[in-house]
Short mmCIF file of C-alpha atoms and ligand atoms in Angstrom, two decimals:
data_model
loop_
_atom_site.label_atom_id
_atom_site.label_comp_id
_atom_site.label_asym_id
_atom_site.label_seq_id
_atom_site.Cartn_x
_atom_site.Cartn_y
_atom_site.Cartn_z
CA UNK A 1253 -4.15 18.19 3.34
CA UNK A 1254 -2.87 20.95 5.17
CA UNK A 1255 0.97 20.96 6.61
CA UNK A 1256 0.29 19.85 10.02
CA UNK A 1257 3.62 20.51 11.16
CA UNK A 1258 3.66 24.91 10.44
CA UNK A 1259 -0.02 25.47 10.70
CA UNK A 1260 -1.27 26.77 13.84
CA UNK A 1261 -4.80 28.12 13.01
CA UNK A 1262 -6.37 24.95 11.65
CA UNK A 1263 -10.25 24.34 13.18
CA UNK A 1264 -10.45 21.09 11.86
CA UNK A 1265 -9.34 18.68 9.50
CA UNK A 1266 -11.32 16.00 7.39
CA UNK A 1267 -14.70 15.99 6.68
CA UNK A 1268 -17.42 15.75 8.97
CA UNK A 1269 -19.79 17.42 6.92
CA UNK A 1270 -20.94 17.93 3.33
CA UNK A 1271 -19.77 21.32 2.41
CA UNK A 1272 -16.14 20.36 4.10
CA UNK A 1273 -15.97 17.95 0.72
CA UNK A 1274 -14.08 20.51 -2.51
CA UNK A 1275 -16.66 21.65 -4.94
CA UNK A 1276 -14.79 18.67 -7.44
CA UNK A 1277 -15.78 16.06 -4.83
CA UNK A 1278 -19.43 17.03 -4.65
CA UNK A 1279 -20.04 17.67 -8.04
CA UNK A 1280 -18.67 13.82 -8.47
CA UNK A 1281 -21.88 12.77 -6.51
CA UNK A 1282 -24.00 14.52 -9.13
CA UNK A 1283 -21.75 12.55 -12.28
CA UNK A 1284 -22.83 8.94 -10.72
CA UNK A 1285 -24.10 6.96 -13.52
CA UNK A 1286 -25.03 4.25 -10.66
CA UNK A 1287 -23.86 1.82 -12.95
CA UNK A 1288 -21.67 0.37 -10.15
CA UNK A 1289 -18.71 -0.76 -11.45
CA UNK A 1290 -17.04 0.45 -8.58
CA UNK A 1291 -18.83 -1.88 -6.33
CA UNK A 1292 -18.40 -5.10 -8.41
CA UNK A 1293 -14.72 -4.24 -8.14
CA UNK A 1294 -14.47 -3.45 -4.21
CA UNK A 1295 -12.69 -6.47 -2.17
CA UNK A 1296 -14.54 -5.36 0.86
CA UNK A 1297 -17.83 -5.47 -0.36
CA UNK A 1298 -17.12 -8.66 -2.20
CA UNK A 1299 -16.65 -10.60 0.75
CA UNK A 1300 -19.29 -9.25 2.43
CA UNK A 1301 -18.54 -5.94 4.25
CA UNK A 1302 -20.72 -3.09 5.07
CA UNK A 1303 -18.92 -0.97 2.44
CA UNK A 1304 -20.17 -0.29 -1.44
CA UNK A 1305 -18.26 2.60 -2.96
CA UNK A 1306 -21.43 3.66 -4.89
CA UNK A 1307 -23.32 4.22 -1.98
CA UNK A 1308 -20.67 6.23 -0.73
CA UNK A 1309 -20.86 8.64 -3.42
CA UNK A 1310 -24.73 8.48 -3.41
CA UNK A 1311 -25.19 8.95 0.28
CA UNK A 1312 -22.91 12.06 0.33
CA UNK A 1313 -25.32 13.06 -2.73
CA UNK A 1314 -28.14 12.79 -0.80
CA UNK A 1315 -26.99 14.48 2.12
CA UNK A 1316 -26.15 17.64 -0.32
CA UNK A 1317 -29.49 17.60 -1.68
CA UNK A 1318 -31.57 17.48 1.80
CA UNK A 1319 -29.54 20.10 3.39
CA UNK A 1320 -27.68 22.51 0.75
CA UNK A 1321 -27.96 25.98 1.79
CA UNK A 1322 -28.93 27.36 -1.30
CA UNK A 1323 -31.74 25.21 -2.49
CA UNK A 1324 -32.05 23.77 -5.42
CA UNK A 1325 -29.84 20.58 -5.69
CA UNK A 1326 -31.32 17.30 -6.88
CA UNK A 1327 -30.76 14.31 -5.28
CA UNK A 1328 -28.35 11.86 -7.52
CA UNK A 1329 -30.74 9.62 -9.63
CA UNK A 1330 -32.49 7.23 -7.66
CA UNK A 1331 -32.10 8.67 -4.54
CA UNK A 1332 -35.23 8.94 -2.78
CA UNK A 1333 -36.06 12.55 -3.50
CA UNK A 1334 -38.09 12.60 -0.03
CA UNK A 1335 -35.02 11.96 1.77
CA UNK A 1336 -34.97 14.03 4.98
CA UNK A 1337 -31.61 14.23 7.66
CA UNK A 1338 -30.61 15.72 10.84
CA UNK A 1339 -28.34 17.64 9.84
CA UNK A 1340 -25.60 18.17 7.14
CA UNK A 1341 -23.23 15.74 8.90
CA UNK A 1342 -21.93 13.04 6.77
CA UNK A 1343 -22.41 10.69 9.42
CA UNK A 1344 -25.76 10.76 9.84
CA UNK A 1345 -25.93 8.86 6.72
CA UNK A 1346 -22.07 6.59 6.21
CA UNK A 1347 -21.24 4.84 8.91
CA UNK A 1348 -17.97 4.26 10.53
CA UNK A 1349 -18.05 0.52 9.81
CA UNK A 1350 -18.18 1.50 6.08
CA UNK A 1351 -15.21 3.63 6.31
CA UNK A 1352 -13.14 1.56 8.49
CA UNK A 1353 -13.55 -1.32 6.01
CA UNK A 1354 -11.80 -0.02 2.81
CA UNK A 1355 -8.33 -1.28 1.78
CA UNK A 1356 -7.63 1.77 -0.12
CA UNK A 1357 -7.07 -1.02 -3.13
CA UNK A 1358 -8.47 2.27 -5.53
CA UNK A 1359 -9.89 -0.23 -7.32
CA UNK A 1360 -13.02 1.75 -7.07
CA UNK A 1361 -11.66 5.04 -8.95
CA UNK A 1362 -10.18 3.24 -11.61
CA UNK A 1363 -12.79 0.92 -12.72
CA UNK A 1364 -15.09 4.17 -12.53
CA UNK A 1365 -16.36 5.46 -16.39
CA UNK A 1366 -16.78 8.89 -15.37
CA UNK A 1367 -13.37 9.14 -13.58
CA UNK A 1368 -15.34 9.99 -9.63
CA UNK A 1369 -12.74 9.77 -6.84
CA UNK A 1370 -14.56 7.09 -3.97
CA UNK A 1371 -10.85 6.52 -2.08
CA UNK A 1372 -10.26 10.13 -0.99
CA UNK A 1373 -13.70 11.06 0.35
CA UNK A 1374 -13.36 8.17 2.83
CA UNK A 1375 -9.56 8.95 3.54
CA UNK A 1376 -11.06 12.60 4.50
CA UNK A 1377 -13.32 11.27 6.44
CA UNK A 1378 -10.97 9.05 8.13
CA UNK A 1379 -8.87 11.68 9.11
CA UNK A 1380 -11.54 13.48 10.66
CA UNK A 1381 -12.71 10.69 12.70
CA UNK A 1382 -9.28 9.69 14.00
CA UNK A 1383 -7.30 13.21 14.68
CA UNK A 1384 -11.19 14.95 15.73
CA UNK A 1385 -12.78 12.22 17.71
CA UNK A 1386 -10.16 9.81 18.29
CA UNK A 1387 -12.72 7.11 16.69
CA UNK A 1388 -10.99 4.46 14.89
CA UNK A 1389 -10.75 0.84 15.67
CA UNK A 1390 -9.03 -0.27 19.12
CA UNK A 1391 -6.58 -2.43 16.93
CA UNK A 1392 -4.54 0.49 15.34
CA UNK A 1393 -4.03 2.03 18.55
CA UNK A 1394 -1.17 -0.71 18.97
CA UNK A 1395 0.12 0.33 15.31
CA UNK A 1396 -0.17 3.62 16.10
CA UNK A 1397 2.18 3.93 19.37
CA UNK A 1398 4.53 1.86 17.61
CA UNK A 1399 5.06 4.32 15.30
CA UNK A 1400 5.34 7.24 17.35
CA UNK A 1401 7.52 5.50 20.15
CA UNK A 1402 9.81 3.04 17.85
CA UNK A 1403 9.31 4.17 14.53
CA UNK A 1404 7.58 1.13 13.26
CA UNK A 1405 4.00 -0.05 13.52
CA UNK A 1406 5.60 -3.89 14.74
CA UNK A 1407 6.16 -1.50 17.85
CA UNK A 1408 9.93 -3.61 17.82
CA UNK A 1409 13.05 -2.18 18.91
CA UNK A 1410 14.03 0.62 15.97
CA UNK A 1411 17.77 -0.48 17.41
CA UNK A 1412 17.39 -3.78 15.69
CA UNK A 1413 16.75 -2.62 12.06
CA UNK A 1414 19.68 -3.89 10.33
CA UNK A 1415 19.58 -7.01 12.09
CA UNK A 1416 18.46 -9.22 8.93
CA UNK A 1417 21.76 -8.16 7.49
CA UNK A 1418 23.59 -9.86 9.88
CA UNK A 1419 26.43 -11.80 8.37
CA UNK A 1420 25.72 -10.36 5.02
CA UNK A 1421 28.07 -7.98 2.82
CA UNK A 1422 25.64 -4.84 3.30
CA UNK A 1423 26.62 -1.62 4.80
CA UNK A 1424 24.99 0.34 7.53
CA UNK A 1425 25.37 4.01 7.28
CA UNK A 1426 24.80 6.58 9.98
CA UNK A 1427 21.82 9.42 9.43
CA UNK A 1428 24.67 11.99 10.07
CA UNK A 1429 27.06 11.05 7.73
CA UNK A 1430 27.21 12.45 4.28
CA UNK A 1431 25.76 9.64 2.22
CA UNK A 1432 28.46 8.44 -0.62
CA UNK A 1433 27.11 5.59 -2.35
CA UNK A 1434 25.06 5.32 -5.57
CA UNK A 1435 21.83 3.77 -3.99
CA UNK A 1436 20.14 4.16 -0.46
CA UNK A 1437 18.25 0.73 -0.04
CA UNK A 1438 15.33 1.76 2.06
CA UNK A 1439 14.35 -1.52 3.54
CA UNK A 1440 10.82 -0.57 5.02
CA UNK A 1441 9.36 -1.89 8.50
CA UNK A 1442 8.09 -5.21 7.48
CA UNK A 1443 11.63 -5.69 5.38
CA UNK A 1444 13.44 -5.29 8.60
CA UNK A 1445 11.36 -6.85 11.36
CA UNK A 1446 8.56 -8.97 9.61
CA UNK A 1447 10.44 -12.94 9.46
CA UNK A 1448 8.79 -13.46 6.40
CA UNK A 1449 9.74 -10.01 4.76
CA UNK A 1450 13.74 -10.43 6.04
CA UNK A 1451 13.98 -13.27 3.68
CA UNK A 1452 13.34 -10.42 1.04
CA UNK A 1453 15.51 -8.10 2.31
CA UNK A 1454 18.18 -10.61 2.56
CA UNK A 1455 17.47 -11.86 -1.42
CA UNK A 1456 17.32 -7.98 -2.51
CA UNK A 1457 20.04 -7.39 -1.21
CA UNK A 1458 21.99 -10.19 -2.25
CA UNK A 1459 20.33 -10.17 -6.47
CA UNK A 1460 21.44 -6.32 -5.89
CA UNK A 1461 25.34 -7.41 -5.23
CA UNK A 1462 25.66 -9.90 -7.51
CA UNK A 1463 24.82 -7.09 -10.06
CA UNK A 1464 27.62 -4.64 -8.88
CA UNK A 1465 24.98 -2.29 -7.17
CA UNK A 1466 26.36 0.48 -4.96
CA UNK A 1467 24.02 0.38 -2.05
CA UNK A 1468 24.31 0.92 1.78
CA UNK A 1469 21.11 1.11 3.98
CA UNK A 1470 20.40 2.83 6.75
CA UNK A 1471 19.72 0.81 9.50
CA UNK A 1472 18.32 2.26 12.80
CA UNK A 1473 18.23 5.79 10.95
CA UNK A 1474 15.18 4.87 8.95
CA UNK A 1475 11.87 5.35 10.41
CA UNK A 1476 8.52 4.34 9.10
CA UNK A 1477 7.39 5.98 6.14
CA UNK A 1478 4.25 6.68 7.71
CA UNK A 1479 1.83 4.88 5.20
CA UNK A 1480 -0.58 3.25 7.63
CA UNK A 1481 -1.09 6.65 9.69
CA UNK A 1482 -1.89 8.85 6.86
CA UNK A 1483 -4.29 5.57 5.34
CA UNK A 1484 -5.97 5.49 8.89
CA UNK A 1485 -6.12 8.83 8.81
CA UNK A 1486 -3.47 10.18 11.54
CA UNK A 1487 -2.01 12.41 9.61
CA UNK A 1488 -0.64 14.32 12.24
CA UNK A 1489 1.78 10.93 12.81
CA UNK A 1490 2.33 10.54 9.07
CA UNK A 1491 3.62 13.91 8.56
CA UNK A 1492 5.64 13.98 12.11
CA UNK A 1493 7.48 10.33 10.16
CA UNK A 1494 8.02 12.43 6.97
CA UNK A 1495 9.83 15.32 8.50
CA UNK A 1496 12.01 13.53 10.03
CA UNK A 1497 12.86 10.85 7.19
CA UNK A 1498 13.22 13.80 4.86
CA UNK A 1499 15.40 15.75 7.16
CA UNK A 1500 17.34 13.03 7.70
CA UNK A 1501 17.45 11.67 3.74
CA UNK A 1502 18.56 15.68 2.59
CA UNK A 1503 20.71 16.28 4.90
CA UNK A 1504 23.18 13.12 4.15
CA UNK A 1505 22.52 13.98 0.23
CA UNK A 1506 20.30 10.85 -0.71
CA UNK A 1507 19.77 11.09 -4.36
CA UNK A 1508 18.60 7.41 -5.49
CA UNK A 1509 16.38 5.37 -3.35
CA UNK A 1510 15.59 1.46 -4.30
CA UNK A 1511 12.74 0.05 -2.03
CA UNK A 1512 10.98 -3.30 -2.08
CA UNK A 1513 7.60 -2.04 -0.15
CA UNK A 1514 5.38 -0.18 -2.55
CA UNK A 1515 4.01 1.66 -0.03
CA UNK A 1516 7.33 2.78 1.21
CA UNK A 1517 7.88 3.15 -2.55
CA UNK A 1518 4.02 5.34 -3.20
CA UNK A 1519 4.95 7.36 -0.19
CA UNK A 1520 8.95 8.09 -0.83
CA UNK A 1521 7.60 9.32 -4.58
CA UNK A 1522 4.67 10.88 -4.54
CA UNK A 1523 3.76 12.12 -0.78
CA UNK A 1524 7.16 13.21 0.62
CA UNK A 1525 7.60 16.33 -2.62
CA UNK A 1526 5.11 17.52 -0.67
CA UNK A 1527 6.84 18.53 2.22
CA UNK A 1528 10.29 18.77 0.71
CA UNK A 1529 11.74 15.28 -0.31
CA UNK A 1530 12.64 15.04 -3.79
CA UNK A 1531 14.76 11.97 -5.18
CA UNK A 1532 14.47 9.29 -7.89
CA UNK A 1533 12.79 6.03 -6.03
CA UNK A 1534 12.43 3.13 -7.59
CA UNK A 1535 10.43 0.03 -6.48
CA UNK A 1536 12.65 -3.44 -7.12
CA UNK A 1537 11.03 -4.97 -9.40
CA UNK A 1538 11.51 -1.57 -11.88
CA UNK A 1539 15.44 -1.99 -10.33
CA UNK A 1540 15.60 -5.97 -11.27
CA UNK A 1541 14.11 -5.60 -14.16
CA UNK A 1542 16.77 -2.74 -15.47
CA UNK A 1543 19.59 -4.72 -14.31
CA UNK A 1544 18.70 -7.70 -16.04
CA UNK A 1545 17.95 -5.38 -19.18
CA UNK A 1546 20.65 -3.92 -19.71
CA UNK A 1547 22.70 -7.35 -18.55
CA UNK A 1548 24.08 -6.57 -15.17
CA UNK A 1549 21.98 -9.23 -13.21
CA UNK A 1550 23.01 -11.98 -15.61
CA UNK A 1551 20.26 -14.65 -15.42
CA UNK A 1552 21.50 -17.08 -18.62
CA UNK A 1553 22.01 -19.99 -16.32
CA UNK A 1554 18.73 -19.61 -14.29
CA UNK A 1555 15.67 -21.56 -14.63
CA UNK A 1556 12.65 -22.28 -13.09
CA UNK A 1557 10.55 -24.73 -14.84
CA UNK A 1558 7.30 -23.88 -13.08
CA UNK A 1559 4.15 -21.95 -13.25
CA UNK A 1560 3.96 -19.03 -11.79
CA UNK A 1561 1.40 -16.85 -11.48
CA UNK A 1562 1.94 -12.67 -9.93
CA UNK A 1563 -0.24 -11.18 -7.43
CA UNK A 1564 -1.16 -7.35 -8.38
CA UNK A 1565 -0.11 -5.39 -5.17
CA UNK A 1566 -2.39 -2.19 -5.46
CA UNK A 1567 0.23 0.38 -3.91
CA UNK A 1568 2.54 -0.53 -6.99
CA UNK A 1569 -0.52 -1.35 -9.93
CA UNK A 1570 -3.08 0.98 -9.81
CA UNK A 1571 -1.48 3.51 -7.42
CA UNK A 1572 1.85 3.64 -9.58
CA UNK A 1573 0.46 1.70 -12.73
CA UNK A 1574 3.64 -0.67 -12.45
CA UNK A 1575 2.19 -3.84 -14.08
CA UNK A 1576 4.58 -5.59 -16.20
CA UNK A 1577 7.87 -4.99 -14.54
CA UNK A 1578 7.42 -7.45 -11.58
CA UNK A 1579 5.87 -9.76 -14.83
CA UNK A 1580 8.81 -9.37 -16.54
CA UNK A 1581 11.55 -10.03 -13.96
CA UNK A 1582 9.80 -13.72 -13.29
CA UNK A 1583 9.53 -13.78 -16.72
CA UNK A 1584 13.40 -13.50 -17.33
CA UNK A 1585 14.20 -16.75 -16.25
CA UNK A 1586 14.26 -19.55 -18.22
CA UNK A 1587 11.55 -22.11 -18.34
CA UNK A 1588 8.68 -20.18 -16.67
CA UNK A 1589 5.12 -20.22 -17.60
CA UNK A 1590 3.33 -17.23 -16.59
CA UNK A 1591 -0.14 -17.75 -15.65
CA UNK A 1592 -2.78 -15.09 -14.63
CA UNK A 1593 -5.26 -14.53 -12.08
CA UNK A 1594 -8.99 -14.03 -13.33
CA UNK A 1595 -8.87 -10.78 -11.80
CA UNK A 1596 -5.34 -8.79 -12.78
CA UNK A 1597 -3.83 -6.20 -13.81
CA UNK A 1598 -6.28 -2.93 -13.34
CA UNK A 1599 -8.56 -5.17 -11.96
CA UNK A 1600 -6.33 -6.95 -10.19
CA UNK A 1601 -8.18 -7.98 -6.10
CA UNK A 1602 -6.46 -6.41 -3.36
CA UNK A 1603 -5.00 -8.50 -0.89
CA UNK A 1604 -6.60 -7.23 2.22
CA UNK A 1605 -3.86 -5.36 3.98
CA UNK A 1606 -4.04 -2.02 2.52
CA UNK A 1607 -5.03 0.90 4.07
CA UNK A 1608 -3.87 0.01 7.54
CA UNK A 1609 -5.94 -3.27 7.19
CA UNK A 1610 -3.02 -4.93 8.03
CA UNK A 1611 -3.09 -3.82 11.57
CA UNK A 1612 -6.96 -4.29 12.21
CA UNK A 1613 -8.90 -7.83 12.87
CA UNK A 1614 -11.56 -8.89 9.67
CA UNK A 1615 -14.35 -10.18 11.70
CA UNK A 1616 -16.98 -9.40 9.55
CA UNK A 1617 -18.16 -12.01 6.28
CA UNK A 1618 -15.20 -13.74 4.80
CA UNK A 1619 -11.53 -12.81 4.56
CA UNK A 1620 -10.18 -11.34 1.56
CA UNK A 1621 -6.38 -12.91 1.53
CA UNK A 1622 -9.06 -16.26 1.72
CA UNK A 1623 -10.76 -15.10 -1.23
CA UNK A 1624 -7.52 -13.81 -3.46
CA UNK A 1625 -5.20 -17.00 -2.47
CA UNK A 1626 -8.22 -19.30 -3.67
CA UNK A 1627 -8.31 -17.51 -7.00
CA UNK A 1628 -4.43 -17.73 -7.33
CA UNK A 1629 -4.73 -21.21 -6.55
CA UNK A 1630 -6.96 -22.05 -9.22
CA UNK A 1631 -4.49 -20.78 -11.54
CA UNK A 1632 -2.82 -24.44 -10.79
CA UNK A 1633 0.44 -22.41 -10.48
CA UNK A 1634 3.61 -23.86 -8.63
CA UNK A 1635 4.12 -20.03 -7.14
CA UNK A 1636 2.64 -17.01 -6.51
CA UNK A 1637 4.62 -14.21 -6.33
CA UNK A 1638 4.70 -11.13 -4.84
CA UNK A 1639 6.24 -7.77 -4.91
CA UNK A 1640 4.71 -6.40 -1.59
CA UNK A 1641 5.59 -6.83 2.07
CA UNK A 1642 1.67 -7.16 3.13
CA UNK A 1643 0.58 -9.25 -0.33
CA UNK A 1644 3.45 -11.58 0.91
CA UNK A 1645 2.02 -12.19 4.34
CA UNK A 1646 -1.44 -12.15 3.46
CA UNK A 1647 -1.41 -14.55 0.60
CA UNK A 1648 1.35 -16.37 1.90
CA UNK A 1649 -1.28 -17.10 5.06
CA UNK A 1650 -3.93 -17.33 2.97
CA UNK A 1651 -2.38 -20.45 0.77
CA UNK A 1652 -1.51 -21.78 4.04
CA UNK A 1653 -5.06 -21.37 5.21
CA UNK A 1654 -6.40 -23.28 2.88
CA UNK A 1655 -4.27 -26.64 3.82
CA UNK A 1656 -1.56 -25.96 0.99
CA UNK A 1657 2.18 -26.08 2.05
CA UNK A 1658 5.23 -24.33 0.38
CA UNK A 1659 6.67 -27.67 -1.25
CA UNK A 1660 3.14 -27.84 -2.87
CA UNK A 1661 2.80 -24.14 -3.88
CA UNK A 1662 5.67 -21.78 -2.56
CA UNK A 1663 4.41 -18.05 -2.17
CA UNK A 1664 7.08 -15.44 -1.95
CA UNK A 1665 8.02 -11.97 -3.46
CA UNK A 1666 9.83 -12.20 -6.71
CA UNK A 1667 13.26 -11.54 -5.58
CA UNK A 1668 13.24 -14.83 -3.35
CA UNK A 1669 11.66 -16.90 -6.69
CA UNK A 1670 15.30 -15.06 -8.89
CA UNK A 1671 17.60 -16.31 -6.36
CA UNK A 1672 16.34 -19.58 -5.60
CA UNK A 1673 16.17 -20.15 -9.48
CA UNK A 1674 20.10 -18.26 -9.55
CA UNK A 1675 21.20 -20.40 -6.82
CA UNK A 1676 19.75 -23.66 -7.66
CA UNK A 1677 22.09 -22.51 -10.76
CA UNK A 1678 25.21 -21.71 -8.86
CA UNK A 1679 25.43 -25.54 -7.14
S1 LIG B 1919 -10.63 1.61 -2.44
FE1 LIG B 1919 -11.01 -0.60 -2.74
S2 LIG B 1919 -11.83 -1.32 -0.75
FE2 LIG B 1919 -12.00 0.94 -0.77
S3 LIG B 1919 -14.07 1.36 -1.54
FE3 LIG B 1919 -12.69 1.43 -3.31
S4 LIG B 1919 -12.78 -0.67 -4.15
FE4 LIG B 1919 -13.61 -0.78 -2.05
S1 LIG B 1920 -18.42 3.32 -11.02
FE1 LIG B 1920 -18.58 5.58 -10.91
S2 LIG B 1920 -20.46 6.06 -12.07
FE2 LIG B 1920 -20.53 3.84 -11.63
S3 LIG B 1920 -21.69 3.69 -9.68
FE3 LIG B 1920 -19.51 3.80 -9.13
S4 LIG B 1920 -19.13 5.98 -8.76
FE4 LIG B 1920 -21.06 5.84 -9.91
#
């Protein structure tokens, strides 16, 4: 994707037609076994949306193959070889409904034998819709201008960021101060003004003092990392968040980030180098799970004698292939039986809110936090935990949803589940 913020020649961006794809993304339509695998895996299309990866890659196949310029291309087997199109546009054949129903979960790519890439040929064609035709749905407008005018899709007041820390021993540093702790906690929107999410912040940050952790966060200085805009394809938003969060982060001499969101945590690691932001981030879990290696969070006292069963969040599984560490922080405490989902791990079913799902209704076949808190259910665990902002809200609604309480099954990200067990402990 080009750099939005120094070009000044650029046409268009995202794909609107077949030969706008890279030669590695077409010849990927030609590799289909059709063995669909990445369909059987797709959330979207398992609870009955419009969307089914393979015919993704076999409709941009078939668009090649009617309309390539220099003859000869075959349509992908079992394509109807008497296909005939308007015209070269991708649209004429994927619809916008198909698109605008991925999570991004990737579970697609991953579960794919011949290694074809599904997510990022509808990302580009995301982008191209949104920043080309302003065509996306009416819901992430809202998202949208809350993160251009307040620097957080909840469109709150950016002023109020530090306000879960209220009362707490946690320090608020100013973007234009040198920074001169150990760790910048990077909190995250949903951390900071999400009621559920505060109750993480405030356990993070307390599991991260008890352990002698030199943090400070940064309050009204942080702005959205820009996740949902670039997943909803605005990147002219998402890159307009990173140059000022990496401008900011360099210039008080961040080294060491700790976040809790994995999408804060996918975007602070591997999208910001990009454009000039380079420091070691580590998602909590990774963090809790050092510290109660190598003995600084000391958990010998703590138990929790209850099932308990861990969501997969896709930003910090597949994305970031972090599997066991959130496993092996609830697995610390004394007591616990882990339990797994049918579907984990790699295979692990997406809990609807990816991809900027999280800001747009579901109003077509069922809903997939429905789908994924029923399976977790059936595990007959006592929790579920989480290690993501939006797998916390959408499962914890989910459970709800489906009539059970937290006294019957408590859902909440795994820092809450340590310092419930640590403070049932302390009393
Ligand atoms: S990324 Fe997930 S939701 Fe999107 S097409 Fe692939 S499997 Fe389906
Ligand atoms: S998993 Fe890969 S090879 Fe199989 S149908 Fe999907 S894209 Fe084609």
């Amino acid at each position: 994707v080009p750099d939005l913020m120094e070009a000044d020649d650029i046409e268009t961006i995202g794909v609107s037609v077949v030969s706008e794809f890279t030669w590695k993304q077409l010849l990927d339509t030609d590799a289909c076994t059709m063995c669909g695998r990445c369909t059987a895996v797709c959330p979207a299309h398992a609870t009955g949306k419009p969307l089914d990866p393979r015919e993704i890659v076999l409709k941009t196949g078939e668009i090649m193959a009617a309309t390539g310029e220099h003859g000869g291309v075959t349509p992908p087997i079992g394509a109807d070889a008497e296909i005939t199109v308007a015209a070269d546009s991708v649209f004429e054949r994927i619809t916008h409904e198909e698109l605008w129903a991925c999570t991004t979960c990737k579970a697609c790519d991953e579960n794919c034998p011949v290694n074809i890439e599904i997510l990022d040929k509808i990302l580009d064609m995301r982008r191209y819709l949104t920043l080309m035709e302003s065509e996306f749905p009416a819901e992430l407008g809202g998202a949208f201008r809350g993160m251009e005018n307040n620097a957080n899709p909840w469109n709150l007041n950016n002023g109020e960021r530090a306000d879960w820390a209220d009362g707490l021993d946690v320090e608020v540093v100013n973007a234009d101060d040198p920074f001169d702790h150990e760790y910048l906690y990077w909190v995250g929107c949903a951390g900071s003004f999400d009621d559920k999410n505060r109750r993480v912040s405030v356990a993070t940050a307390k599991l991260l003092r008890r352990a002698g952790v030199d943090f400070a966060i940064l309050g009204p200085g942080e702005n959205c990392t820009g996740d949902s805009a670039r997943r909803s394809g605005n990147e002219y938003l998402f890159q307009m968040l990173a140059a000022e969060n990496i401008a900011a982060l360099n210039g008080m001499g961040v080294r060491k980030i700790i976040t809790q969101c994995p999408h804060c945590f996918n975007t602070l690691r591997n999208e910001y180098p990009q454009y000039g932001g380079n420091w070691e981030v580590i998602h909590h879990a990774q963090f809790l799970e050092q510290l109660v290696a190598d003995g600084r969070l000391d958990l010998s006292e703590a138990r929790l004698d209850e099932r308990v069963v861990y969501h997969d969040s896709c930003y910090l599984g597949r994305h970031n292939d972090v599997y066991l560490a959130p496993r092996n922080v609830i697995g610390s405490l004394g007591g616990v039986e882990i339990v797994e989902a049918p579907r984990n791990g790699t295979k692990g079913m997406c809990c609807g809110a990816g991809g900027a799902r999280m800001w747009m209704e579901e109003t077509i076949g069922t809903k997939v936090n429905d789908e994924r808190s029923r399976e977790l259910l059936d595990t007959g665990a006592d929790r579920i935990a989480t290690a993501c902002p939006f797998c916390f809200i959408m499962i914890d609604d989910g459970v709800k949803g489906h009539g059970v309480e937290d006294d019957e099954v408590k859902v909440a990200d795994i820092s809450i589940h340590l310092i419930d067990a640590l403070e049932a402990a302390d009393d």
